[in-house]
CSV table of C-alpha atoms in Angstrom, one decimal:
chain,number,residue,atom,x,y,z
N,10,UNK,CA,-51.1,67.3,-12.6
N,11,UNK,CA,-48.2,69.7,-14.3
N,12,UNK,CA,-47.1,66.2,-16.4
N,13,UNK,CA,-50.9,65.9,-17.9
N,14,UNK,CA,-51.1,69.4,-18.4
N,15,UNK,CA,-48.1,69.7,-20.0
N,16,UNK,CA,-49.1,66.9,-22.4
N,17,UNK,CA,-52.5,68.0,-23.5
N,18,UNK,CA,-50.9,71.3,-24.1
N,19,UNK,CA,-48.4,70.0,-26.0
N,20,UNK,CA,-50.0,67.6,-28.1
N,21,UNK,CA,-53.3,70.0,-28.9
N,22,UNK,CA,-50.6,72.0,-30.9
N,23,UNK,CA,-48.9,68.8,-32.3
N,24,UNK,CA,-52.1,68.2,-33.3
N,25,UNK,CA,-53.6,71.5,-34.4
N,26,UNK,CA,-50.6,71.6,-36.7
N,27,UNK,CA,-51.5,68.7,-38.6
N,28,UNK,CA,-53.3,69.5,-41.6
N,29,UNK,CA,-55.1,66.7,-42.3
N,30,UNK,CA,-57.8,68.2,-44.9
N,31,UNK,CA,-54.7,68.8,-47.2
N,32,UNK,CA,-54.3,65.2,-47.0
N,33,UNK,CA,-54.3,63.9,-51.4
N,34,UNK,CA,-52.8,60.7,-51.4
N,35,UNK,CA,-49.8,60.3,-53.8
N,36,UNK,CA,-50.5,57.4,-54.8
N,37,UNK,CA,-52.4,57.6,-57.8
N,38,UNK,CA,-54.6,54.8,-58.3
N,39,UNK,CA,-56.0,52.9,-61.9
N,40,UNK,CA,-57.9,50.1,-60.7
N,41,UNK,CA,-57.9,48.7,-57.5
N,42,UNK,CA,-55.3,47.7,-55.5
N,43,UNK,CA,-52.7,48.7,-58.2
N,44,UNK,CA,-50.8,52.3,-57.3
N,45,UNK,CA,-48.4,54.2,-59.0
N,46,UNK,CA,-46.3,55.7,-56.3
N,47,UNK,CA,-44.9,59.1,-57.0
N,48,UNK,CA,-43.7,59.8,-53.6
N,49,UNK,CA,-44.1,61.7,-50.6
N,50,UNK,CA,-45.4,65.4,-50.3
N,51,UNK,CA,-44.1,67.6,-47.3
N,52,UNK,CA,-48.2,68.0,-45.8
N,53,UNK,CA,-47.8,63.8,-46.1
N,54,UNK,CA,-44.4,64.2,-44.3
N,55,UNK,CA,-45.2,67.0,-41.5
N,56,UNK,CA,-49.0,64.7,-41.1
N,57,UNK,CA,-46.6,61.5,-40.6
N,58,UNK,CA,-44.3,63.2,-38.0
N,59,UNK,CA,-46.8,65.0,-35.8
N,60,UNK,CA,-49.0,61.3,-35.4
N,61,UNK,CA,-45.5,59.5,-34.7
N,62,UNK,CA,-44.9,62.6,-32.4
N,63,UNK,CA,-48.5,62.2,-30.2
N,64,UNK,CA,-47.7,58.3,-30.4
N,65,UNK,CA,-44.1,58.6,-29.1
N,66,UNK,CA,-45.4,61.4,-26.1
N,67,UNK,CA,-48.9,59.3,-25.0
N,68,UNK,CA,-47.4,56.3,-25.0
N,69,UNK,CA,-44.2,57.6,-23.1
N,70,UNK,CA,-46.6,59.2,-20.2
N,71,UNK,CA,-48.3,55.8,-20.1
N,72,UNK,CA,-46.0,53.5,-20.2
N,73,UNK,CA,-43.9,55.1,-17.3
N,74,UNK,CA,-45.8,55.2,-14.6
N,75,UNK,CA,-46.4,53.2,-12.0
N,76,UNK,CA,-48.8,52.3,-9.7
N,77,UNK,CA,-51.0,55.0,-11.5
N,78,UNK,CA,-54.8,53.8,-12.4
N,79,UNK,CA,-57.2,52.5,-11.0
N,80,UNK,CA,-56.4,48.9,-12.1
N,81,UNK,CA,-52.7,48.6,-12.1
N,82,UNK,CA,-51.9,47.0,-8.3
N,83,UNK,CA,-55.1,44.7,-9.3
N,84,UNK,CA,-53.2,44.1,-12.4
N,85,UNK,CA,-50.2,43.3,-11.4
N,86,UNK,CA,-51.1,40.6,-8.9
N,87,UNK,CA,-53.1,39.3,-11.6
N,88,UNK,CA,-49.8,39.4,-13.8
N,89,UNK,CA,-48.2,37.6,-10.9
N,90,UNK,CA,-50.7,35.2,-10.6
N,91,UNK,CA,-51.0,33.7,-14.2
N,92,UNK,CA,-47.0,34.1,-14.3
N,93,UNK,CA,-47.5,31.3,-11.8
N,94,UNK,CA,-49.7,29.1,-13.0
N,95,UNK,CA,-52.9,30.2,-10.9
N,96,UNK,CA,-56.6,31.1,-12.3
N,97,UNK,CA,-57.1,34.3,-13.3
N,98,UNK,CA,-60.4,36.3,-14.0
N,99,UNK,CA,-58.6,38.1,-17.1
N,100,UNK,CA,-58.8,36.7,-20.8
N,101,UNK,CA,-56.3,34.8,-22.4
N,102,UNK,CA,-54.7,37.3,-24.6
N,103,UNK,CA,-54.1,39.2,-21.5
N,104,UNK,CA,-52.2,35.8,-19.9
N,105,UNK,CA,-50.6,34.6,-23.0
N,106,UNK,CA,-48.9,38.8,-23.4
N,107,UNK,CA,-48.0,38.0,-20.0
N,108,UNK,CA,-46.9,35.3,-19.9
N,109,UNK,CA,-44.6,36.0,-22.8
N,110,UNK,CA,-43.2,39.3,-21.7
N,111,UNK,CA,-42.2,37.9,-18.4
N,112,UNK,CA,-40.2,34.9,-19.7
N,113,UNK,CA,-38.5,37.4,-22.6
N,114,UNK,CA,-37.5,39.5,-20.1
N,115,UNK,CA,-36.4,36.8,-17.4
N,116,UNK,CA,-38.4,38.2,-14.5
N,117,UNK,CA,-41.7,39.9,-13.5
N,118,UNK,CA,-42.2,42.9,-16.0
N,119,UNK,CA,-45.2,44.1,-15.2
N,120,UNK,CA,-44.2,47.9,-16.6
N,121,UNK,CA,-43.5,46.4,-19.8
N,122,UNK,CA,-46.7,44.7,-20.5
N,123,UNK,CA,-48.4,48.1,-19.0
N,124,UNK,CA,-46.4,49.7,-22.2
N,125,UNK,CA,-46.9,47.3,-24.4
N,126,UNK,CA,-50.6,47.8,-24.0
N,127,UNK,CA,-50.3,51.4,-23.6
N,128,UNK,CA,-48.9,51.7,-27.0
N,129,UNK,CA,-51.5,49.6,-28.7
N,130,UNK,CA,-54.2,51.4,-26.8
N,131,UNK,CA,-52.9,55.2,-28.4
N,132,UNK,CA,-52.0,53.6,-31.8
N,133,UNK,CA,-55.8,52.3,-32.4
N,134,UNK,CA,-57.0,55.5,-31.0
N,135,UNK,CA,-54.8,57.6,-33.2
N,136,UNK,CA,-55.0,55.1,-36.1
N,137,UNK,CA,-59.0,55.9,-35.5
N,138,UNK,CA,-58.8,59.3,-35.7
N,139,UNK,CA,-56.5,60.4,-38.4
N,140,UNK,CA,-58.4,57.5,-40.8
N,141,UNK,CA,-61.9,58.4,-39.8
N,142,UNK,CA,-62.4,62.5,-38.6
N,143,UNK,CA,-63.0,64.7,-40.5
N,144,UNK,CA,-61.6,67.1,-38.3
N,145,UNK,CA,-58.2,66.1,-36.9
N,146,UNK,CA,-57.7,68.8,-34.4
N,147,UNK,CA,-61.7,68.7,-33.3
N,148,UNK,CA,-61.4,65.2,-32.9
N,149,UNK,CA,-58.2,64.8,-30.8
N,150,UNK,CA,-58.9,67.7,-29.0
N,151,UNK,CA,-62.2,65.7,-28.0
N,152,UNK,CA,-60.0,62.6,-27.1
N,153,UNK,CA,-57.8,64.6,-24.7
N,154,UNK,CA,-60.2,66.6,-22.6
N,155,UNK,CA,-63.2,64.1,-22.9
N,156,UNK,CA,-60.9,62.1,-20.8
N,157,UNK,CA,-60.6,58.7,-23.3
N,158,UNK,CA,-56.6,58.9,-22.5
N,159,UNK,CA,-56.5,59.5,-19.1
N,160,UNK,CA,-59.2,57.0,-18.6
N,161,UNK,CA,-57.2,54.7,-20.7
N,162,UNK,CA,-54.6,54.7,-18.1
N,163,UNK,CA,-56.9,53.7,-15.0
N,164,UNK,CA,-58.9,50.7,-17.0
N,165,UNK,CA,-56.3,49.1,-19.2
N,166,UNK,CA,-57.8,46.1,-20.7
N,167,UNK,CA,-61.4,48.0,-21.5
N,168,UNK,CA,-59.5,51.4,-23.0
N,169,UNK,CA,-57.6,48.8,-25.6
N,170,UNK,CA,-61.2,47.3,-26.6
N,171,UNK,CA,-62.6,50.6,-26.8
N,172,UNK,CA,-59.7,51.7,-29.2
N,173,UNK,CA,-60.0,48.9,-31.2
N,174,UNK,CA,-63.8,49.3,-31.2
N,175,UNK,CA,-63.7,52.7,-32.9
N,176,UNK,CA,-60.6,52.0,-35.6
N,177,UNK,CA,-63.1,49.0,-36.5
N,178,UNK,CA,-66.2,51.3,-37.7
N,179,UNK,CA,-64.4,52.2,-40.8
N,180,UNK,CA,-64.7,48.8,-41.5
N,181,UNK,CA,-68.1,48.1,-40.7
N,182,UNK,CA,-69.7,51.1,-42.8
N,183,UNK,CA,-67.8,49.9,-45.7
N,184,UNK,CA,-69.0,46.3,-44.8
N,185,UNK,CA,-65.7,44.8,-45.0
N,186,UNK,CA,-67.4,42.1,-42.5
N,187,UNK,CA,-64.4,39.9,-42.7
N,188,UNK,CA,-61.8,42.2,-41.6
N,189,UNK,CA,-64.4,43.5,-38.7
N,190,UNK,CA,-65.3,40.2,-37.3
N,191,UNK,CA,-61.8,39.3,-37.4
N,192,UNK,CA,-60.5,42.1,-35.7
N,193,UNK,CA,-63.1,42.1,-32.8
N,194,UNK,CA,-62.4,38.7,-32.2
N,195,UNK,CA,-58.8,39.5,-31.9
N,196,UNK,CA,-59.5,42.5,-29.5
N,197,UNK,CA,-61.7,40.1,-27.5
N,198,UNK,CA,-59.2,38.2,-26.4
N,199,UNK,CA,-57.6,41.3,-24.6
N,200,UNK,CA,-61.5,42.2,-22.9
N,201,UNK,CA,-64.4,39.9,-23.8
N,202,UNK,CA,-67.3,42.8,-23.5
N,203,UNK,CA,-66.0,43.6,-27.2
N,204,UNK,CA,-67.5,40.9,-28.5
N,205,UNK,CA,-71.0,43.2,-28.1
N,206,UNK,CA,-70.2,45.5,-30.9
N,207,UNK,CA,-70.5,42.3,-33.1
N,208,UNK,CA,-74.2,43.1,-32.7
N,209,UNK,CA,-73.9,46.4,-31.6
N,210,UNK,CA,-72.2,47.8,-35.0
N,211,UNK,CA,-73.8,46.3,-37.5
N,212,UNK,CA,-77.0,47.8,-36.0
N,213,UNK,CA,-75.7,50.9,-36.3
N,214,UNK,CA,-75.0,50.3,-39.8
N,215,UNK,CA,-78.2,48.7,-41.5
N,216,UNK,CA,-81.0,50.8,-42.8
N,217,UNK,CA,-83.8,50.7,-40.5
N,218,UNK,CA,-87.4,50.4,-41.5
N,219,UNK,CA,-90.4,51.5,-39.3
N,220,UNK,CA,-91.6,48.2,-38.0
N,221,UNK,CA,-88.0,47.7,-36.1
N,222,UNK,CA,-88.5,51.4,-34.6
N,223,UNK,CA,-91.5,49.8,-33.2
N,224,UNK,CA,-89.9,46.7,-31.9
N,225,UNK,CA,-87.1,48.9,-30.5
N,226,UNK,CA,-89.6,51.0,-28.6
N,227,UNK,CA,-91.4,47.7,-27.2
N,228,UNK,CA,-87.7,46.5,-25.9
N,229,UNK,CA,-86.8,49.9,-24.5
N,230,UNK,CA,-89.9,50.3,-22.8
N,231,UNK,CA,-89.7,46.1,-21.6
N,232,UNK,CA,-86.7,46.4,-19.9
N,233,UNK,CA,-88.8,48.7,-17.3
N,234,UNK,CA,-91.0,45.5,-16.6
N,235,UNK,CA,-88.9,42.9,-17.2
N,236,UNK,CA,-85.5,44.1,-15.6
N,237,UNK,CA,-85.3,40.9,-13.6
N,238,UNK,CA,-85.2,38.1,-16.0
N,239,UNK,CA,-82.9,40.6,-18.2
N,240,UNK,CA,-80.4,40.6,-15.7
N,241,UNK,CA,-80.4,36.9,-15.0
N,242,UNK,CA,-80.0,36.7,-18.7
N,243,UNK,CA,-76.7,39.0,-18.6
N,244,UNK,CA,-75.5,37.2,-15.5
N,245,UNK,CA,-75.2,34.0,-17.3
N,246,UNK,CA,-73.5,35.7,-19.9
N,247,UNK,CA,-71.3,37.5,-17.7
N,248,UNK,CA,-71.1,35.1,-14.5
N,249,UNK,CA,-68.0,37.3,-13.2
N,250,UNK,CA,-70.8,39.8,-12.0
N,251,UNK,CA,-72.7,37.3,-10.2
N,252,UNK,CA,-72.4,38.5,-6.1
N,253,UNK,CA,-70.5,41.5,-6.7
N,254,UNK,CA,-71.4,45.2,-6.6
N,255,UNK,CA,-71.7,45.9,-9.7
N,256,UNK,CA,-75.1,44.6,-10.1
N,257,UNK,CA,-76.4,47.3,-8.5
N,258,UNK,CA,-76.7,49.0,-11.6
N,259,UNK,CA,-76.7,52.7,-12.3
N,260,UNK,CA,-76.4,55.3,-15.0
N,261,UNK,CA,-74.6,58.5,-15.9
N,262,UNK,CA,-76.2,61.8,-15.9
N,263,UNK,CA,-73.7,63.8,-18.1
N,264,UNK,CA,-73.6,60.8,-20.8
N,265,UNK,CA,-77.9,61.0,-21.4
N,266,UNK,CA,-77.0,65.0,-21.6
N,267,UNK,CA,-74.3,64.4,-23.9
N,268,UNK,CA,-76.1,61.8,-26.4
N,269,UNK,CA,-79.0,63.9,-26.4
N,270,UNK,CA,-77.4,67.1,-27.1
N,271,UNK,CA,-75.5,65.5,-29.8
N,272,UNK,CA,-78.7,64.3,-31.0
N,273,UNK,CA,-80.5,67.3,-30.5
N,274,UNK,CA,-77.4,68.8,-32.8
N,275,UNK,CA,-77.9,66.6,-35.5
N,276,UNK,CA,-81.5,67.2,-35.7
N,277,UNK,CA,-80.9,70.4,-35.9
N,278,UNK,CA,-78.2,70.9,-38.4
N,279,UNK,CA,-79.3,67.9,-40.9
N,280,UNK,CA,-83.3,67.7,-40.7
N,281,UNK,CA,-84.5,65.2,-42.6
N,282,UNK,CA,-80.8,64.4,-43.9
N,283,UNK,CA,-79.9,62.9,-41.0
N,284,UNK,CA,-79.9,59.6,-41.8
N,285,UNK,CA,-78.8,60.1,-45.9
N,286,UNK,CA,-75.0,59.8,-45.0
N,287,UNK,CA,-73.8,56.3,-44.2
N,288,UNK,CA,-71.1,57.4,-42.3
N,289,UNK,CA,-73.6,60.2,-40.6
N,290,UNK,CA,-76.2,57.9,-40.4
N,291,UNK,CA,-74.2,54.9,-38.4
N,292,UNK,CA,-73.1,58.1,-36.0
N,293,UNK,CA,-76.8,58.6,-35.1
N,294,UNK,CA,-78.2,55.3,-34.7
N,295,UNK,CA,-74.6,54.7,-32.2
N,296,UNK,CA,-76.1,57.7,-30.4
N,297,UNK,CA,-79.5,56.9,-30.1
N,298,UNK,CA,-78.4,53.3,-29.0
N,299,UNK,CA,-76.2,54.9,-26.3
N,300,UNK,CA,-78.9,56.9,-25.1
N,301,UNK,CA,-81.6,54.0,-25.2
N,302,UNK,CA,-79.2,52.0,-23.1
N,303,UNK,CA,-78.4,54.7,-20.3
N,304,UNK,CA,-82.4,55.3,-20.0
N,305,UNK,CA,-83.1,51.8,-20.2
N,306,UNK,CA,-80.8,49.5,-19.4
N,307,UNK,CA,-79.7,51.4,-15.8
N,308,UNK,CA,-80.1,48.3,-14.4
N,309,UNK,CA,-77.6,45.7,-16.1
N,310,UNK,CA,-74.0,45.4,-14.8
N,311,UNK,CA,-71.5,48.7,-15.4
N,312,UNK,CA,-74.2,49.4,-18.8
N,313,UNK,CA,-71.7,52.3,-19.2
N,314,UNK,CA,-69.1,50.6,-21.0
N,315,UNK,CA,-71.6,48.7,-23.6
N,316,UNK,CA,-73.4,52.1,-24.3
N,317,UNK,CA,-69.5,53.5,-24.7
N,318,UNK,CA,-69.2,51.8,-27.9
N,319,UNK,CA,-72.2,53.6,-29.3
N,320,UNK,CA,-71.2,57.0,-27.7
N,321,UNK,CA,-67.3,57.2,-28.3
N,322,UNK,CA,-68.3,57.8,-31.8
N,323,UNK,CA,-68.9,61.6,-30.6
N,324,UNK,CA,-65.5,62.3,-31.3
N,325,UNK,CA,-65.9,61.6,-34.8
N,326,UNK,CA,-69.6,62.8,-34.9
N,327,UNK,CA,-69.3,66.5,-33.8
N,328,UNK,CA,-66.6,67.3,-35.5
N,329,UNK,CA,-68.1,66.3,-38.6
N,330,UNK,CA,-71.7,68.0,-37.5
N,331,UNK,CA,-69.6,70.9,-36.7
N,332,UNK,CA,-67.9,71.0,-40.1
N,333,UNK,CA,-70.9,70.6,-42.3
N,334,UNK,CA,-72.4,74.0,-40.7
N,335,UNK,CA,-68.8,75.5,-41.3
N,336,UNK,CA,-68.3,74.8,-45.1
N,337,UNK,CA,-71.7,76.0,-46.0
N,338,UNK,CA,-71.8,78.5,-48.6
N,339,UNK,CA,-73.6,80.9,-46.2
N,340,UNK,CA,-71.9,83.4,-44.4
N,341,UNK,CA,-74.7,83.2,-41.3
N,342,UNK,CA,-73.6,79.5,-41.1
N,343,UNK,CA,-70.3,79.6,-41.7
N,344,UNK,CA,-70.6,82.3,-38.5
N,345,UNK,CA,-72.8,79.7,-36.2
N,346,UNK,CA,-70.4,76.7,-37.5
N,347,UNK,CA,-67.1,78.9,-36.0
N,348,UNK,CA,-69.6,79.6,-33.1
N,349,UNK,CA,-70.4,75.8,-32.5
N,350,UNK,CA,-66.6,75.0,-32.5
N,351,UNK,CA,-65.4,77.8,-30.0
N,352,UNK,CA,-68.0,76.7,-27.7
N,353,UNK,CA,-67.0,72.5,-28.4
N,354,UNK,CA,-63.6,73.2,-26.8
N,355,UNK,CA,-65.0,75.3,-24.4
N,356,UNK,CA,-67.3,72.7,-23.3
N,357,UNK,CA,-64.3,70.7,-23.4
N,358,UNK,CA,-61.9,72.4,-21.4
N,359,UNK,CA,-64.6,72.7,-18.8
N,360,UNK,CA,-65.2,68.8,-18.9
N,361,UNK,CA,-61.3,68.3,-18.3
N,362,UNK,CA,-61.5,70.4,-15.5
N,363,UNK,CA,-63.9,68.9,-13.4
N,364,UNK,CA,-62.4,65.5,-14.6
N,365,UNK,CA,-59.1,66.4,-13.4
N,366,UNK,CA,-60.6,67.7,-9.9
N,367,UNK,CA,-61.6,64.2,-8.9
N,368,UNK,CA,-58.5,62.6,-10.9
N,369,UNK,CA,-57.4,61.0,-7.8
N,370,UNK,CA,-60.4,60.0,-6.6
N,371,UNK,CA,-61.6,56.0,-6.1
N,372,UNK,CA,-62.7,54.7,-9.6
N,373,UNK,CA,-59.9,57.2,-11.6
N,374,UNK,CA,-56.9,57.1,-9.7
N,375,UNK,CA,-54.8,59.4,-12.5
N,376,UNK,CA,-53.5,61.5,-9.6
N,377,UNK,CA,-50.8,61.6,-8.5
N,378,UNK,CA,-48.5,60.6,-11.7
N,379,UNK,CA,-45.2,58.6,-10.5
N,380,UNK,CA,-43.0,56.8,-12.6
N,381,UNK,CA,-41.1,53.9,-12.0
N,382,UNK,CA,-37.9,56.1,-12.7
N,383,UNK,CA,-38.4,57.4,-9.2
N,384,UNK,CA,-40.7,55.5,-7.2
N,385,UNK,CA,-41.4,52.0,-6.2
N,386,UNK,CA,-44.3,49.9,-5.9
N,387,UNK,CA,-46.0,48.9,-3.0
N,388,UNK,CA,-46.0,45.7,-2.0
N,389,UNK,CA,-48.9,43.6,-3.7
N,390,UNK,CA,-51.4,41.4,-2.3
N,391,UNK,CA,-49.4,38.0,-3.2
N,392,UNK,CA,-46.1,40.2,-1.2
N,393,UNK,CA,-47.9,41.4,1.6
N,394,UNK,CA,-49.8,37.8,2.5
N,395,UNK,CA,-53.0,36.4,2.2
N,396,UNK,CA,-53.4,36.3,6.1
């Protein structure tokens, strides 16, 4: 617990020092893609040392423990396991790192592929952020205590589709579709479940017209009376949840409180401008998806982590809420938008709180950290015997 604390402390004021808003690029462009450079300024220089300063710290905590995650004895059999030939559940980008890393290294490194994708993982995250919030601080902050890195730890492959989910959006809302479709492609090869946000995005990012809120409303309210052959649907899209537990479904509570409020927010603070943004606009339609599919969709496998690509974007879409309210001309709003912000961490720190109570609980397993500088790993599955 002291080691996590220690790091979100630590890298909230890393990252509260970063001015990002003081952020004019040097470059000075003419036409496009043709720059003049005229060097580097000291905000560009202190902004490029406190990001390679959060990169070098949360991919250090990763990328030293061991046997810390939910997923990492699973992972390392099934490192063991494609190493040897055998068939292995995981996708190929997964095998091939593998696969690669073992024979570089000349035996089993299992804590270097955890670091490789550690570092991957907090570089899209980070890569996200600073290109894409319009509060730096807000945003991270947001990463921290929300959990995203700590989870990122206990589900490996998912965290590093997630990150690369959120660094793509830039992309989609200035439809470079080539550079998006490529890059999800690429990140699906590391966790197939990415490949949703092929649909998923770009429905965030079109202009809707009434009739398709009315086809929308028909599906939401279908998948009340037609759950079953849904499900069979999803199976045969996902055979891998065929017979296990996870078709049991189920939904999250505190995510339908948090995509409403946020919506609820937004309502509030844009009114009928909600929508006019494209960037803003993309944020609510990923919100109101999220919120469709944990009131809807309870029933398909583990729905949480396709209604996570809609609602990771509240990282990016509070803060910017947030800071609309702030730099209003008014005094009364400038008030409420310093109001909204003390109360965001707040309702924050309360969230890491809780979260960090059941840290080492089944499903997290963040607690306790150990690192492979001082402890060993107990023996694996493939060690220990079939029998």
């Amino acid at each position: 617990m002291l080691v996590y604390l220690t790091l979100t402390l630590v890298t909230l004021a890393i990252a509260y020092s970063i001015n990002m808003r003081n952020n004019a690029t040097v470059p000075e462009v003419t036409k496009e893609y043709n720059f003049i450079y005229r060097g580097i300024s000291r905000g560009q220089a202190r902004k490029a040392a406190g990001l390679f300063s959060l990169f070098v710290l949360l991919t250090g905590v990763s990328a030293l423990r061991l046997n810390v995650g939910n997923d990492y004895s699973k992972y390392v059999e099934f490192m063991h396991r494609t190493f040897s030939g055998a068939v292995v559940p995981t996708e190929a980008g997964f095998n091939y790192l593998t696969k690669i890393i073992y024979t570089l290294s000349g035996f089993e490194n299992y804590v270097g592929v955890f670091a490789v994708f550690a570092a991957a993982t907090v570089f899209f995250f980070l890569a996200a952020i600073s290109r894409q919030a319009e509060d730096f601080f807000l945003s991270f902050m947001m990463f921290m205590l929300l959990g995203y890195y700590f989870q990122s730890i206990s589900t490996v492959r998912y965290y590093l589709a997630l990150a690369i989910a959120l660094y793509s959006i830039d992309l989609c809302i200035k439809k470079d579709w080539p550079g998006f479709v490529l890059l999800i492609l690429c990140g699906s090869l590391f966790h197939k479940s990415l490949l949703v946000v092929l649909v998923l995005y770009p429905l965030a990012a079109m202009k809707w017209k009434r009739w398709m809120y009315c086809v929308l409303a028909l599906l939401s309210v279908s998948c009340i009376f037609l759950n079953d052959i849904y499900l069979k649907i999803a199976i045969k899209l996902y055979p891998s949840y065929e017979g296990t537990e996870y078709l049991q479904g189920g939904t999250s509570r505190i995510s339908i409180l948090r995509c409403a409020g946020v919506l609820i927010l937004a309502a509030i603070i844009l009114g009928r401008d909600i929508i006019k943004d494209r960037r803003m606009s993309f944020y609510f339609y990923a919100n109101l998806g999220a919120l469709i599919l944990y009131v809807f969709c309870a029933f398909l496998p583990t729905v949480s982590r396709i209604a996570y690509y809609y609602s990771v974007t509240q990282i990016l879409y509070v803060p910017a809420l947030i800071n609309k309210v702030i730099n209003s001309r008014d005094d009364k709003s400038y008030r409420l938008g310093k109001t909204l912000y003390i109360l965001t961490i707040a309702g924050c720190a309360l969230y890491f709180v809780v979260y960090m109570k059941r840290g080492s609980a089944d499903g997290v397993r963040i607690l306790p950290y150990e690192t492979f500088l001082f402890h060993e790993l107990p023996a694996t599955l493939s060690e220990r015997g079939f029998g």
